[in-house]
Structure formats: structure tokens, C-alpha cells
mmCIF file of C-alpha atoms and ligand atoms in Angstrom:
data_model
loop_
_atom_site.group_PDB
_atom_site.id
_atom_site.type_symbol
_atom_site.label_atom_id
_atom_site.label_comp_id
_atom_site.label_asym_id
_atom_site.label_seq_id
_atom_site.Cartn_x
_atom_site.Cartn_y
_atom_site.Cartn_z
ATOM 1 C CA MET L 1 -132.812 -47.279 -51.662
ATOM 2 C CA LYS L 2 -135.791 -45.277 -50.440
ATOM 3 C CA TYR L 3 -138.227 -43.579 -52.795
ATOM 4 C CA ILE L 4 -140.197 -40.706 -51.307
ATOM 5 C CA ALA L 5 -143.762 -41.156 -52.525
ATOM 6 C CA THR L 6 -145.618 -38.544 -50.463
ATOM 7 C CA GLU L 7 -144.895 -36.202 -47.567
ATOM 8 C CA TYR L 8 -145.455 -39.070 -45.109
ATOM 9 C CA VAL L 9 -144.941 -42.282 -47.092
ATOM 10 C CA GLN L 10 -141.845 -43.761 -48.723
ATOM 11 C CA ILE L 11 -140.968 -47.063 -50.364
ATOM 12 C CA ASP L 12 -137.974 -49.200 -49.434
ATOM 13 C CA LEU L 13 -137.196 -50.432 -52.940
ATOM 14 C CA ASP L 14 -134.931 -53.243 -51.689
ATOM 15 C CA LYS L 15 -137.616 -54.735 -49.449
ATOM 16 C CA GLU L 16 -140.517 -53.478 -51.630
ATOM 17 C CA THR L 17 -142.359 -52.170 -48.596
ATOM 18 C CA TRP L 18 -144.217 -48.973 -47.742
ATOM 19 C CA GLU L 19 -142.746 -47.110 -44.762
ATOM 20 C CA CYS L 20 -143.706 -44.131 -42.632
ATOM 21 C CA ARG L 21 -141.318 -41.225 -43.315
ATOM 22 C CA VAL L 22 -141.647 -39.967 -39.749
ATOM 23 C CA CYS L 23 -140.825 -43.138 -37.755
ATOM 24 C CA ASP L 24 -139.699 -45.638 -40.459
ATOM 25 C CA HIS L 25 -142.469 -48.033 -39.380
ATOM 26 C CA GLU L 26 -142.804 -50.740 -42.045
ATOM 27 C CA LEU L 27 -146.374 -50.634 -43.321
ATOM 28 C CA GLY L 28 -146.563 -53.474 -45.858
ATOM 29 C CA ASN L 29 -146.160 -54.635 -49.444
ATOM 30 C CA ALA L 30 -145.416 -51.684 -51.748
ATOM 31 C CA ARG L 31 -147.317 -53.345 -54.580
ATOM 32 C CA GLU L 32 -150.549 -52.909 -52.618
ATOM 33 C CA ASN L 33 -152.480 -49.831 -51.451
ATOM 34 C CA TYR L 34 -150.523 -48.423 -48.483
ATOM 35 C CA LYS L 35 -153.774 -47.266 -46.857
ATOM 36 C CA LYS L 36 -154.573 -50.943 -46.236
ATOM 37 C CA PHE L 37 -151.733 -51.015 -43.675
ATOM 38 C CA THR L 38 -152.691 -47.862 -41.770
ATOM 39 C CA LYS L 39 -155.068 -47.245 -38.896
ATOM 40 C CA ILE L 40 -158.267 -45.833 -40.390
ATOM 41 C CA TYR L 41 -160.516 -43.467 -38.477
ATOM 42 C CA LYS L 42 -163.921 -43.013 -40.099
ATOM 43 C CA ARG L 43 -165.085 -39.522 -39.197
ATOM 44 C CA ASN L 44 -168.571 -38.088 -39.146
ATOM 45 C CA PRO L 45 -168.295 -35.249 -41.693
ATOM 46 C CA GLN L 46 -170.625 -33.084 -39.586
ATOM 47 C CA GLU L 47 -168.032 -33.112 -36.786
ATOM 48 C CA ILE L 48 -165.489 -31.619 -39.151
ATOM 49 C CA HIS L 49 -167.756 -29.332 -41.183
ATOM 50 C CA ARG L 50 -170.235 -28.027 -38.644
ATOM 51 C CA PRO L 51 -173.605 -26.716 -39.936
ATOM 52 C CA LYS L 52 -173.492 -23.036 -40.858
ATOM 53 C CA LEU L 53 -177.266 -22.769 -40.530
ATOM 54 C CA ASP L 54 -179.564 -24.001 -37.761
ATOM 55 C CA PRO L 55 -180.480 -27.631 -38.641
ATOM 56 C CA GLU L 56 -183.784 -27.147 -36.779
ATOM 57 C CA LYS L 57 -184.796 -24.446 -39.273
ATOM 58 C CA TYR L 58 -183.098 -25.539 -42.497
ATOM 59 C CA GLU L 59 -182.772 -28.821 -44.374
ATOM 60 C CA LEU L 60 -179.532 -27.784 -46.078
ATOM 61 C CA THR L 61 -176.949 -26.355 -43.671
ATOM 62 C CA PHE L 62 -173.676 -26.318 -45.689
ATOM 63 C CA SER L 63 -172.615 -29.418 -43.726
ATOM 64 C CA PRO L 64 -172.057 -32.771 -45.504
ATOM 65 C CA ASP L 65 -174.798 -35.353 -45.028
ATOM 66 C CA PRO L 66 -173.268 -38.481 -43.394
ATOM 67 C CA LYS L 67 -175.633 -40.614 -45.510
ATOM 68 C CA VAL L 68 -173.736 -39.591 -48.654
ATOM 69 C CA CYS L 69 -170.308 -38.474 -47.378
ATOM 70 C CA ALA L 70 -167.708 -40.182 -45.201
ATOM 71 C CA ILE L 71 -164.274 -38.943 -44.231
ATOM 72 C CA TYR L 72 -161.470 -41.444 -43.666
ATOM 73 C CA GLU L 73 -158.307 -40.393 -41.864
ATOM 74 C CA PHE L 74 -155.273 -42.652 -42.293
ATOM 75 C CA TYR L 75 -152.736 -42.870 -39.450
ATOM 76 C CA CYS L 76 -149.335 -44.549 -39.089
ATOM 77 C CA PRO L 77 -149.698 -47.488 -36.655
ATOM 78 C CA GLY L 78 -146.167 -46.786 -35.401
ATOM 79 C CA CYS L 79 -146.252 -43.076 -34.511
ATOM 80 C CA GLY L 80 -149.815 -41.884 -35.112
ATOM 81 C CA THR L 81 -148.919 -39.389 -37.848
ATOM 82 C CA MET L 82 -151.876 -38.584 -40.092
ATOM 83 C CA MET L 83 -150.781 -39.729 -43.549
ATOM 84 C CA ASP L 84 -153.824 -38.858 -45.621
ATOM 85 C CA VAL L 85 -157.477 -37.827 -45.515
ATOM 86 C CA GLU L 86 -160.064 -39.035 -47.989
ATOM 87 C CA TYR L 87 -163.610 -37.847 -48.674
ATOM 88 C CA THR L 88 -165.659 -40.719 -50.013
ATOM 89 C CA VAL L 89 -169.026 -42.455 -50.126
ATOM 90 C CA PRO L 90 -170.004 -44.296 -46.912
ATOM 91 C CA GLY L 91 -169.068 -47.978 -47.086
ATOM 92 C CA HIS L 92 -166.604 -47.494 -49.965
ATOM 93 C CA MET L 93 -163.146 -49.058 -49.674
ATOM 94 C CA PRO L 94 -160.256 -46.586 -49.326
ATOM 95 C CA LEU L 95 -159.298 -45.260 -52.741
ATOM 96 C CA HIS L 96 -156.212 -46.842 -54.320
ATOM 97 C CA ASP L 97 -155.174 -43.413 -55.544
ATOM 98 C CA PHE L 98 -151.673 -44.151 -56.738
ATOM 99 C CA GLU L 99 -149.877 -47.281 -57.787
ATOM 100 C CA LEU L 100 -146.190 -47.017 -58.539
ATOM 101 C CA ASP L 101 -144.297 -49.192 -61.004
ATOM 102 C CA ILE L 102 -141.832 -50.690 -58.506
ATOM 103 C CA ASP L 103 -139.762 -52.497 -61.154
ATOM 104 C CA SER L 104 -139.346 -49.310 -63.178
ATOM 105 C CA LEU L 105 -138.464 -47.274 -60.072
ATOM 106 C CA LYS L 106 -135.774 -49.795 -59.117
ATOM 107 C CA GLU L 107 -134.307 -49.641 -62.605
ATOM 108 C CA LYS L 108 -134.328 -45.837 -62.851
ATOM 109 C CA MET L 109 -132.963 -45.227 -59.358
ATOM 110 C CA GLN L 110 -130.167 -47.781 -59.565
ATOM 111 C CA GLY L 111 -126.863 -46.105 -58.798
ATOM 112 C CA LEU L 112 -128.417 -42.788 -57.679
ATOM 113 C CA ALA L 113 -127.490 -41.307 -54.312
ATOM 114 C CA PRO L 114 -130.238 -41.585 -51.708
ATOM 115 C CA VAL L 115 -132.306 -38.458 -51.039
ATOM 116 C CA THR L 116 -132.221 -37.098 -47.513
ATOM 117 C CA ASP L 117 -134.576 -34.702 -45.816
ATOM 118 C CA ALA L 118 -131.769 -32.130 -45.810
ATOM 119 C CA GLY L 119 -132.176 -31.901 -49.566
ATOM 120 C CA GLU L 120 -128.984 -33.744 -50.432
ATOM 121 C CA GLY L 121 -128.823 -36.411 -53.096
ATOM 122 C CA VAL L 122 -130.756 -36.680 -56.318
ATOM 123 C CA ASP L 123 -134.009 -34.936 -57.125
ATOM 124 C CA THR L 124 -135.920 -38.074 -58.075
ATOM 125 C CA THR L 125 -138.692 -36.115 -59.748
ATOM 126 C CA ILE L 126 -136.216 -34.978 -62.402
ATOM 127 C CA ALA L 127 -134.468 -38.334 -62.644
ATOM 128 C CA LEU L 128 -137.742 -40.199 -63.107
ATOM 129 C CA ARG L 129 -138.950 -37.855 -65.867
ATOM 130 C CA GLY L 130 -135.824 -38.747 -67.790
ATOM 131 C CA GLY L 131 -134.713 -35.137 -67.719
ATOM 132 C CA ALA L 132 -131.596 -35.589 -65.612
ATOM 133 C CA HIS L 133 -129.111 -34.084 -68.050
ATOM 134 C CA ASP L 134 -127.233 -30.853 -68.445
ATOM 135 C CA HIS L 135 -128.481 -28.139 -70.776
ATOM 136 C CA GLY L 136 -125.302 -27.592 -72.739
ATOM 137 C CA GLY L 137 -125.290 -28.064 -76.473
ATOM 138 C CA SER L 138 -128.156 -29.685 -78.278
ATOM 139 C CA CYS L 139 -130.943 -30.008 -75.726
ATOM 140 C CA ASP L 140 -134.203 -29.727 -77.632
ATOM 141 C CA GLN L 141 -136.577 -30.496 -74.761
ATOM 142 C CA SER L 142 -138.778 -27.656 -73.566
ATOM 143 C CA HIS L 143 -139.119 -29.026 -69.975
ATOM 144 C CA GLY L 144 -142.602 -27.580 -69.738
ATOM 145 C CA LYS L 145 -141.528 -24.024 -70.612
ATOM 146 C CA GLU L 146 -143.292 -22.180 -73.386
ATOM 147 C CA LYS L 147 -141.080 -20.709 -76.059
HETATM 148 ZN ZN1 ZN H 1 -144.915 -43.427 -38.268
#
């Protein structure tokens, strides 16, 4: 069973591994930060956000100072797809920005049809919120809608 975590990253719940959604390259242990298994390109922020003002004339140019800002790009080692971009402090480890409860995912997705890119299968976002039920009869959940 595959769980789609982001646009470019999924988890194989049977093997408990991160995978690239483009080429199925196995990245590594799903209980760790997937960024650890990617190719990381540390960019100079001034290459991406060029100065809007002449740096010879002005101290502040609307371009990030590389002494206080770094940009990390994360690429799949299998196909080169950019999986994420992170603005951070120079020298800081890549942010562990989401950690999924693998055991809970396995339990909740047991018996559900796999989701395909064609949109078939189960909408896991609904199933994982516990809202996968019909609305006949006595449903008293608002599902985020104001009454
Ligand atoms: Zn890939």
C-alpha cells in the first residue's frame, strides 16, 4: 500500500520506505526525514532573487543576504525531480517538516483500495480524518462547514 505524502513523495507502507512518485526510486526509511535521502543543492539566494537596486549604491537591495539566508533544493537521486525547496539559515540541517505516524497510517489504510494518479481508489485525506462515511441519517459532524 502506497500513501501519497506530497506531490513528489510517497510512502510504501509495507516496506516503510519513502519513494519518489515520479520514478518510484526508493529513498530510505519512512520513519526518518526523507530529505536526508535526497540530493541537496545549496543555492546562493542572490542567484535566485537578484538585487532590485544597484549593490554598488545601496546596502539593502531587496536580495537575501547569503550570510543569513540559504536555499536548499532537494532532488530525487533517481530521476532528478525537484521534490522540495527550503529557505533556511546557513549551516542549518534540512528541516524535518513533517513526520507521519506510520503505524497509524498502516492501521487506517488497511483494506482500502490503493490510490492511483488517475484519481481512482480512496481519497485518503477523508479516510484519515475519520470522515469516510455517508451523510444519511444522523450525521452530526459539521466537516468544517459553518451552519
Ligand atoms: Zn525520482
